[in-house]
Amino acid sequence: MNRTAPARTLKPGAAPEAAEGPVAAAVRLFAGFAGFGAGTVNLAISSSLFAGTVGAAGPGQLAAGGLAGLWGAGLLAAAVIHLARGTFPDNRAARGTLLAAAAVHTAAALFSAPAAAGLSLSHLAALLLTLMIIAALAWLRRHGSQASEAGTSGAHPGRLLLAAFAGAVLVAGIATPGLAASTAGQFAVPHGEHGSTPPPGGHHQR
């Protein structure tokens, strides 16, 4: 006795699910990469604030460092979930938080002390990456459905791979100077010196 699986039926008034086009998929990848970059730069900003880059780390600076660290960790978590599930928080609260973060980075970059030039560069990198997230989400909110309908027949994995590579290079090109300008970046060991033998007498030789 042969049994056939029942055909899937759509609910009344429901439209068939459209496959995501390559353009929308590339923009989603770009938003995830920008989230990774913004999260890591915010963690670097947090380390600079905790280290007292702008003088002695007072209560206000420590609180700012804690907030920057929490925000960076939240961005990293959101980027991981976004890349795994293809969804990114895009409600009114999320958009308002991203805009507030962009405003904070702008103020910090413009009004920071001259001695904190490195921290200003980190804030500038975080600002650009945050604006990239906002722009990508705005594009998906406005054109995502049209891109899905138009791209179902022309999906090319090679083009998506090239778009992902270009987005990763762009994000890395912005995030790397911001990380290098932070306290963590200033104490990082250059790539060419990994595994090299220290000079006789160690770091205390004069």
PDB file of C-alpha atoms in Angstrom:
ATOM      1  CA  MET A   1       0.000   0.000   0.000  1.00  0.00           C
ATOM      2  CA  ASN A   2       1.640   3.221  -1.160  1.00  0.00           C
ATOM      3  CA  ARG A   3       1.269   6.309   0.876  1.00  0.00           C
ATOM      4  CA  THR A   4       2.124   9.745  -0.401  1.00  0.00           C
ATOM      5  CA  ALA A   5       3.043  12.664   1.798  1.00  0.00           C
ATOM      6  CA  PRO A   6       0.349  15.325   1.942  1.00  0.00           C
ATOM      7  CA  ALA A   7       1.097  18.378  -0.148  1.00  0.00           C
ATOM      8  CA  ARG A   8       1.994  21.547   1.709  1.00  0.00           C
ATOM      9  CA  THR A   9      -0.811  24.045   1.665  1.00  0.00           C
ATOM     10  CA  LEU A  10      -0.593  27.757   2.229  1.00  0.00           C
ATOM     11  CA  LYS A  11      -2.775  29.490   4.729  1.00  0.00           C
ATOM     12  CA  PRO A  12      -5.551  31.637   3.250  1.00  0.00           C
ATOM     13  CA  GLY A  13      -4.109  34.960   2.161  1.00  0.00           C
ATOM     14  CA  ALA A  14      -0.476  33.828   2.647  1.00  0.00           C
ATOM     15  CA  ALA A  15       1.998  34.401  -0.171  1.00  0.00           C
ATOM     16  CA  PRO A  16       4.498  31.727  -1.219  1.00  0.00           C
ATOM     17  CA  GLU A  17       7.898  32.111   0.431  1.00  0.00           C
ATOM     18  CA  ALA A  18      10.407  33.652  -1.948  1.00  0.00           C
ATOM     19  CA  ALA A  19      14.048  32.708  -1.970  1.00  0.00           C
ATOM     20  CA  GLU A  20      16.443  35.464  -1.061  1.00  0.00           C
ATOM     21  CA  GLY A  21      18.225  37.057  -3.991  1.00  0.00           C
ATOM     22  CA  PRO A  22      22.003  37.470  -4.189  1.00  0.00           C
ATOM     23  CA  VAL A  23      21.874  41.217  -3.607  1.00  0.00           C
ATOM     24  CA  ALA A  24      19.881  40.915  -0.388  1.00  0.00           C
ATOM     25  CA  ALA A  25      22.105  38.034   0.768  1.00  0.00           C
ATOM     26  CA  ALA A  26      25.227  40.128   0.124  1.00  0.00           C
ATOM     27  CA  VAL A  27      23.797  43.072   2.055  1.00  0.00           C
ATOM     28  CA  ARG A  28      22.943  40.765   4.969  1.00  0.00           C
ATOM     29  CA  LEU A  29      26.521  39.458   4.999  1.00  0.00           C
ATOM     30  CA  PHE A  30      27.804  43.029   4.892  1.00  0.00           C
ATOM     31  CA  ALA A  31      25.641  43.960   7.886  1.00  0.00           C
ATOM     32  CA  GLY A  32      26.993  40.966   9.799  1.00  0.00           C
ATOM     33  CA  PHE A  33      30.608  41.813   8.972  1.00  0.00           C
ATOM     34  CA  ALA A  34      30.046  45.434   9.998  1.00  0.00           C
ATOM     35  CA  GLY A  35      28.546  44.195  13.269  1.00  0.00           C
ATOM     36  CA  PHE A  36      31.649  42.112  13.924  1.00  0.00           C
ATOM     37  CA  GLY A  37      33.904  45.076  13.173  1.00  0.00           C
ATOM     38  CA  ALA A  38      31.921  47.540  15.288  1.00  0.00           C
ATOM     39  CA  GLY A  39      31.802  45.076  18.173  1.00  0.00           C
ATOM     40  CA  THR A  40      35.556  44.479  18.221  1.00  0.00           C
ATOM     41  CA  VAL A  41      36.346  48.199  17.942  1.00  0.00           C
ATOM     42  CA  ASN A  42      33.991  48.979  20.820  1.00  0.00           C
ATOM     43  CA  LEU A  43      35.753  46.356  22.929  1.00  0.00           C
ATOM     44  CA  ALA A  44      39.048  48.048  22.033  1.00  0.00           C
ATOM     45  CA  ILE A  45      37.592  51.403  23.092  1.00  0.00           C
ATOM     46  CA  SER A  46      36.551  49.796  26.364  1.00  0.00           C
ATOM     47  CA  SER A  47      40.091  48.570  26.981  1.00  0.00           C
ATOM     48  CA  SER A  48      41.469  52.063  26.294  1.00  0.00           C
ATOM     49  CA  LEU A  49      39.049  53.645  28.765  1.00  0.00           C
ATOM     50  CA  PHE A  50      39.832  51.081  31.459  1.00  0.00           C
ATOM     51  CA  ALA A  51      43.565  51.589  30.893  1.00  0.00           C
ATOM     52  CA  GLY A  52      43.253  55.317  31.509  1.00  0.00           C
ATOM     53  CA  THR A  53      44.321  56.541  28.091  1.00  0.00           C
ATOM     54  CA  VAL A  54      42.832  59.977  28.822  1.00  0.00           C
ATOM     55  CA  GLY A  55      44.531  60.361  32.194  1.00  0.00           C
ATOM     56  CA  ALA A  56      43.595  58.663  35.436  1.00  0.00           C
ATOM     57  CA  ALA A  57      40.622  56.362  35.031  1.00  0.00           C
ATOM     58  CA  GLY A  58      37.945  57.970  37.211  1.00  0.00           C
ATOM     59  CA  PRO A  59      34.458  56.640  37.928  1.00  0.00           C
ATOM     60  CA  GLY A  60      32.974  58.275  34.828  1.00  0.00           C
ATOM     61  CA  GLN A  61      35.658  56.852  32.554  1.00  0.00           C
ATOM     62  CA  LEU A  62      35.283  53.391  34.093  1.00  0.00           C
ATOM     63  CA  ALA A  63      31.516  53.551  33.609  1.00  0.00           C
ATOM     64  CA  ALA A  64      32.017  54.568  29.968  1.00  0.00           C
ATOM     65  CA  GLY A  65      34.439  51.684  29.525  1.00  0.00           C
ATOM     66  CA  GLY A  66      31.899  49.259  30.959  1.00  0.00           C
ATOM     67  CA  LEU A  67      29.158  50.541  28.658  1.00  0.00           C
ATOM     68  CA  ALA A  68      31.461  50.337  25.625  1.00  0.00           C
ATOM     69  CA  GLY A  69      32.362  46.763  26.542  1.00  0.00           C
ATOM     70  CA  LEU A  70      28.733  45.728  26.966  1.00  0.00           C
ATOM     71  CA  TRP A  71      27.776  47.395  23.689  1.00  0.00           C
ATOM     72  CA  GLY A  72      30.656  45.717  21.864  1.00  0.00           C
ATOM     73  CA  ALA A  73      29.730  42.307  23.265  1.00  0.00           C
ATOM     74  CA  GLY A  74      26.090  42.883  22.299  1.00  0.00           C
ATOM     75  CA  LEU A  75      27.076  43.778  18.735  1.00  0.00           C
ATOM     76  CA  LEU A  76      29.206  40.648  18.435  1.00  0.00           C
ATOM     77  CA  ALA A  77      26.367  38.468  19.722  1.00  0.00           C
ATOM     78  CA  ALA A  78      23.871  40.115  17.352  1.00  0.00           C
ATOM     79  CA  ALA A  79      26.269  39.622  14.423  1.00  0.00           C
ATOM     80  CA  VAL A  80      26.683  35.914  15.216  1.00  0.00           C
ATOM     81  CA  ILE A  81      22.909  35.419  15.469  1.00  0.00           C
ATOM     82  CA  HIS A  82      22.383  37.448  12.299  1.00  0.00           C
ATOM     83  CA  LEU A  83      24.840  35.385  10.254  1.00  0.00           C
ATOM     84  CA  ALA A  84      23.515  32.113  11.674  1.00  0.00           C
ATOM     85  CA  ARG A  85      19.791  32.820  11.263  1.00  0.00           C
ATOM     86  CA  GLY A  86      19.724  35.576   8.672  1.00  0.00           C
ATOM     87  CA  THR A  87      17.847  37.957  10.976  1.00  0.00           C
ATOM     88  CA  PHE A  88      19.079  41.151  12.590  1.00  0.00           C
ATOM     89  CA  PRO A  89      17.195  43.166  15.238  1.00  0.00           C
ATOM     90  CA  ASP A  90      15.551  45.906  13.191  1.00  0.00           C
ATOM     91  CA  ASN A  91      12.798  47.219  15.423  1.00  0.00           C
ATOM     92  CA  ARG A  92      12.419  50.792  16.595  1.00  0.00           C
ATOM     93  CA  ALA A  93      14.436  50.184  19.770  1.00  0.00           C
ATOM     94  CA  ALA A  94      17.342  48.656  17.828  1.00  0.00           C
ATOM     95  CA  ARG A  95      17.402  51.517  15.328  1.00  0.00           C
ATOM     96  CA  GLY A  96      17.285  54.081  18.122  1.00  0.00           C
ATOM     97  CA  THR A  97      20.143  52.354  19.959  1.00  0.00           C
ATOM     98  CA  LEU A  98      22.297  52.277  16.838  1.00  0.00           C
ATOM     99  CA  LEU A  99      21.628  55.967  16.167  1.00  0.00           C
ATOM    100  CA  ALA A 100      22.438  56.816  19.804  1.00  0.00           C
ATOM    101  CA  ALA A 101      25.716  54.870  19.541  1.00  0.00           C
ATOM    102  CA  ALA A 102      26.589  56.761  16.358  1.00  0.00           C
ATOM    103  CA  ALA A 103      25.902  60.068  18.128  1.00  0.00           C
ATOM    104  CA  VAL A 104      28.119  59.058  21.075  1.00  0.00           C
ATOM    105  CA  HIS A 105      30.977  58.062  18.762  1.00  0.00           C
ATOM    106  CA  THR A 106      30.627  61.329  16.859  1.00  0.00           C
ATOM    107  CA  ALA A 107      30.753  63.430  20.028  1.00  0.00           C
ATOM    108  CA  ALA A 108      33.688  61.448  21.412  1.00  0.00           C
ATOM    109  CA  ALA A 109      35.659  61.811  18.177  1.00  0.00           C
ATOM    110  CA  LEU A 110      34.995  65.556  17.890  1.00  0.00           C
ATOM    111  CA  PHE A 111      35.386  66.677  21.496  1.00  0.00           C
ATOM    112  CA  SER A 112      38.059  64.353  22.880  1.00  0.00           C
ATOM    113  CA  ALA A 113      41.276  65.738  24.339  1.00  0.00           C
ATOM    114  CA  PRO A 114      44.271  66.219  22.013  1.00  0.00           C
ATOM    115  CA  ALA A 115      46.194  63.634  24.042  1.00  0.00           C
ATOM    116  CA  ALA A 116      43.592  61.013  23.142  1.00  0.00           C
ATOM    117  CA  ALA A 117      44.099  61.100  19.374  1.00  0.00           C
ATOM    118  CA  GLY A 118      44.257  57.318  19.215  1.00  0.00           C
ATOM    119  CA  LEU A 119      40.963  56.983  21.061  1.00  0.00           C
ATOM    120  CA  SER A 120      39.391  59.479  18.641  1.00  0.00           C
ATOM    121  CA  LEU A 121      40.487  57.314  15.716  1.00  0.00           C
ATOM    122  CA  SER A 122      38.908  54.277  17.367  1.00  0.00           C
ATOM    123  CA  HIS A 123      35.662  56.199  17.844  1.00  0.00           C
ATOM    124  CA  LEU A 124      35.755  57.303  14.198  1.00  0.00           C
ATOM    125  CA  ALA A 125      36.173  53.701  13.026  1.00  0.00           C
ATOM    126  CA  ALA A 126      33.318  52.573  15.281  1.00  0.00           C
ATOM    127  CA  LEU A 127      31.158  55.406  13.923  1.00  0.00           C
ATOM    128  CA  LEU A 128      31.733  54.403  10.299  1.00  0.00           C
ATOM    129  CA  LEU A 129      30.993  50.743  11.032  1.00  0.00           C
ATOM    130  CA  THR A 130      27.836  51.654  12.959  1.00  0.00           C
ATOM    131  CA  LEU A 131      26.636  53.797  10.054  1.00  0.00           C
ATOM    132  CA  MET A 132      27.281  50.848   7.720  1.00  0.00           C
ATOM    133  CA  ILE A 133      25.015  48.655   9.866  1.00  0.00           C
ATOM    134  CA  ILE A 134      22.303  51.326   9.846  1.00  0.00           C
ATOM    135  CA  ALA A 135      22.569  51.759   6.066  1.00  0.00           C
ATOM    136  CA  ALA A 136      22.497  48.000   5.385  1.00  0.00           C
ATOM    137  CA  LEU A 137      19.446  47.470   7.590  1.00  0.00           C
ATOM    138  CA  ALA A 138      17.683  50.437   5.984  1.00  0.00           C
ATOM    139  CA  TRP A 139      18.348  48.998   2.522  1.00  0.00           C
ATOM    140  CA  LEU A 140      17.035  45.574   3.542  1.00  0.00           C
ATOM    141  CA  ARG A 141      13.959  47.140   5.112  1.00  0.00           C
ATOM    142  CA  ARG A 142      13.221  49.091   1.952  1.00  0.00           C
ATOM    143  CA  HIS A 143      14.388  46.812  -0.875  1.00  0.00           C
ATOM    144  CA  GLY A 144      14.717  43.361   0.663  1.00  0.00           C
ATOM    145  CA  SER A 145      11.439  41.956  -0.640  1.00  0.00           C
ATOM    146  CA  GLN A 146      11.936  43.348  -4.146  1.00  0.00           C
ATOM    147  CA  ALA A 147      15.500  41.971  -4.264  1.00  0.00           C
ATOM    148  CA  SER A 148      14.257  38.541  -3.197  1.00  0.00           C
ATOM    149  CA  GLU A 149      11.608  38.437  -5.920  1.00  0.00           C
ATOM    150  CA  ALA A 150      13.968  39.688  -8.630  1.00  0.00           C
ATOM    151  CA  GLY A 151      16.947  37.519  -7.684  1.00  0.00           C
ATOM    152  CA  THR A 152      15.438  34.036  -7.475  1.00  0.00           C
ATOM    153  CA  SER A 153      16.386  33.147 -11.047  1.00  0.00           C
ATOM    154  CA  GLY A 154      19.861  34.697 -11.152  1.00  0.00           C
ATOM    155  CA  ALA A 155      21.509  33.532  -7.952  1.00  0.00           C
ATOM    156  CA  HIS A 156      25.235  32.987  -8.557  1.00  0.00           C
ATOM    157  CA  PRO A 157      27.282  31.673  -5.608  1.00  0.00           C
ATOM    158  CA  GLY A 158      30.435  33.107  -7.186  1.00  0.00           C
ATOM    159  CA  ARG A 159      29.038  36.633  -7.169  1.00  0.00           C
ATOM    160  CA  LEU A 160      27.892  36.224  -3.578  1.00  0.00           C
ATOM    161  CA  LEU A 161      31.370  35.028  -2.619  1.00  0.00           C
ATOM    162  CA  LEU A 162      32.976  38.028  -4.308  1.00  0.00           C
ATOM    163  CA  ALA A 163      30.540  40.388  -2.581  1.00  0.00           C
ATOM    164  CA  ALA A 164      31.277  38.771   0.777  1.00  0.00           C
ATOM    165  CA  PHE A 165      35.018  39.093   0.168  1.00  0.00           C
ATOM    166  CA  ALA A 166      34.699  42.760  -0.816  1.00  0.00           C
ATOM    167  CA  GLY A 167      32.569  43.498   2.254  1.00  0.00           C
ATOM    168  CA  ALA A 168      35.020  41.736   4.561  1.00  0.00           C
ATOM    169  CA  VAL A 169      37.961  43.671   3.081  1.00  0.00           C
ATOM    170  CA  LEU A 170      36.121  46.991   3.457  1.00  0.00           C
ATOM    171  CA  VAL A 171      35.157  46.298   7.074  1.00  0.00           C
ATOM    172  CA  ALA A 172      38.667  45.117   7.915  1.00  0.00           C
ATOM    173  CA  GLY A 173      40.151  48.226   6.312  1.00  0.00           C
ATOM    174  CA  ILE A 174      38.085  50.415   8.633  1.00  0.00           C
ATOM    175  CA  ALA A 175      38.297  48.304  11.794  1.00  0.00           C
ATOM    176  CA  THR A 176      42.060  47.648  11.690  1.00  0.00           C
ATOM    177  CA  PRO A 177      43.179  51.287  12.182  1.00  0.00           C
ATOM    178  CA  GLY A 178      40.629  51.669  14.974  1.00  0.00           C
ATOM    179  CA  LEU A 179      41.958  48.572  16.727  1.00  0.00           C
ATOM    180  CA  ALA A 180      45.589  49.595  16.199  1.00  0.00           C
ATOM    181  CA  ALA A 181      44.938  53.044  17.708  1.00  0.00           C
ATOM    182  CA  SER A 182      43.535  51.563  20.926  1.00  0.00           C
ATOM    183  CA  THR A 183      45.525  50.614  24.000  1.00  0.00           C
ATOM    184  CA  ALA A 184      45.246  46.924  23.110  1.00  0.00           C
ATOM    185  CA  GLY A 185      46.569  47.637  19.619  1.00  0.00           C
ATOM    186  CA  GLN A 186      49.495  49.682  20.885  1.00  0.00           C
ATOM    187  CA  PHE A 187      50.687  46.788  23.065  1.00  0.00           C
ATOM    188  CA  ALA A 188      50.129  44.134  20.400  1.00  0.00           C
ATOM    189  CA  VAL A 189      53.151  42.231  19.116  1.00  0.00           C
ATOM    190  CA  PRO A 190      53.820  42.868  15.402  1.00  0.00           C
ATOM    191  CA  HIS A 191      53.202  39.847  13.170  1.00  0.00           C
ATOM    192  CA  GLY A 192      56.839  39.613  12.113  1.00  0.00           C
ATOM    193  CA  GLU A 193      58.031  39.368  15.719  1.00  0.00           C
ATOM    194  CA  HIS A 194      55.903  36.403  16.823  1.00  0.00           C
ATOM    195  CA  GLY A 195      58.162  33.644  18.111  1.00  0.00           C
ATOM    196  CA  SER A 196      61.333  35.743  17.873  1.00  0.00           C
ATOM    197  CA  THR A 197      63.973  35.412  20.565  1.00  0.00           C
ATOM    198  CA  PRO A 198      64.085  38.412  22.939  1.00  0.00           C
ATOM    199  CA  PRO A 199      67.374  40.318  23.170  1.00  0.00           C
ATOM    200  CA  PRO A 200      69.815  39.385  25.962  1.00  0.00           C
ATOM    201  CA  GLY A 201      68.771  40.895  29.248  1.00  0.00           C
ATOM    202  CA  GLY A 202      65.075  41.016  28.344  1.00  0.00           C
ATOM    203  CA  HIS A 203      62.992  44.169  28.322  1.00  0.00           C
ATOM    204  CA  HIS A 204      64.870  45.730  31.235  1.00  0.00           C
ATOM    205  CA  GLN A 205      68.166  46.044  29.382  1.00  0.00           C
ATOM    206  CA  ARG A 206      69.454  49.592  29.155  1.00  0.00           C
TER     207      ARG A 206
END
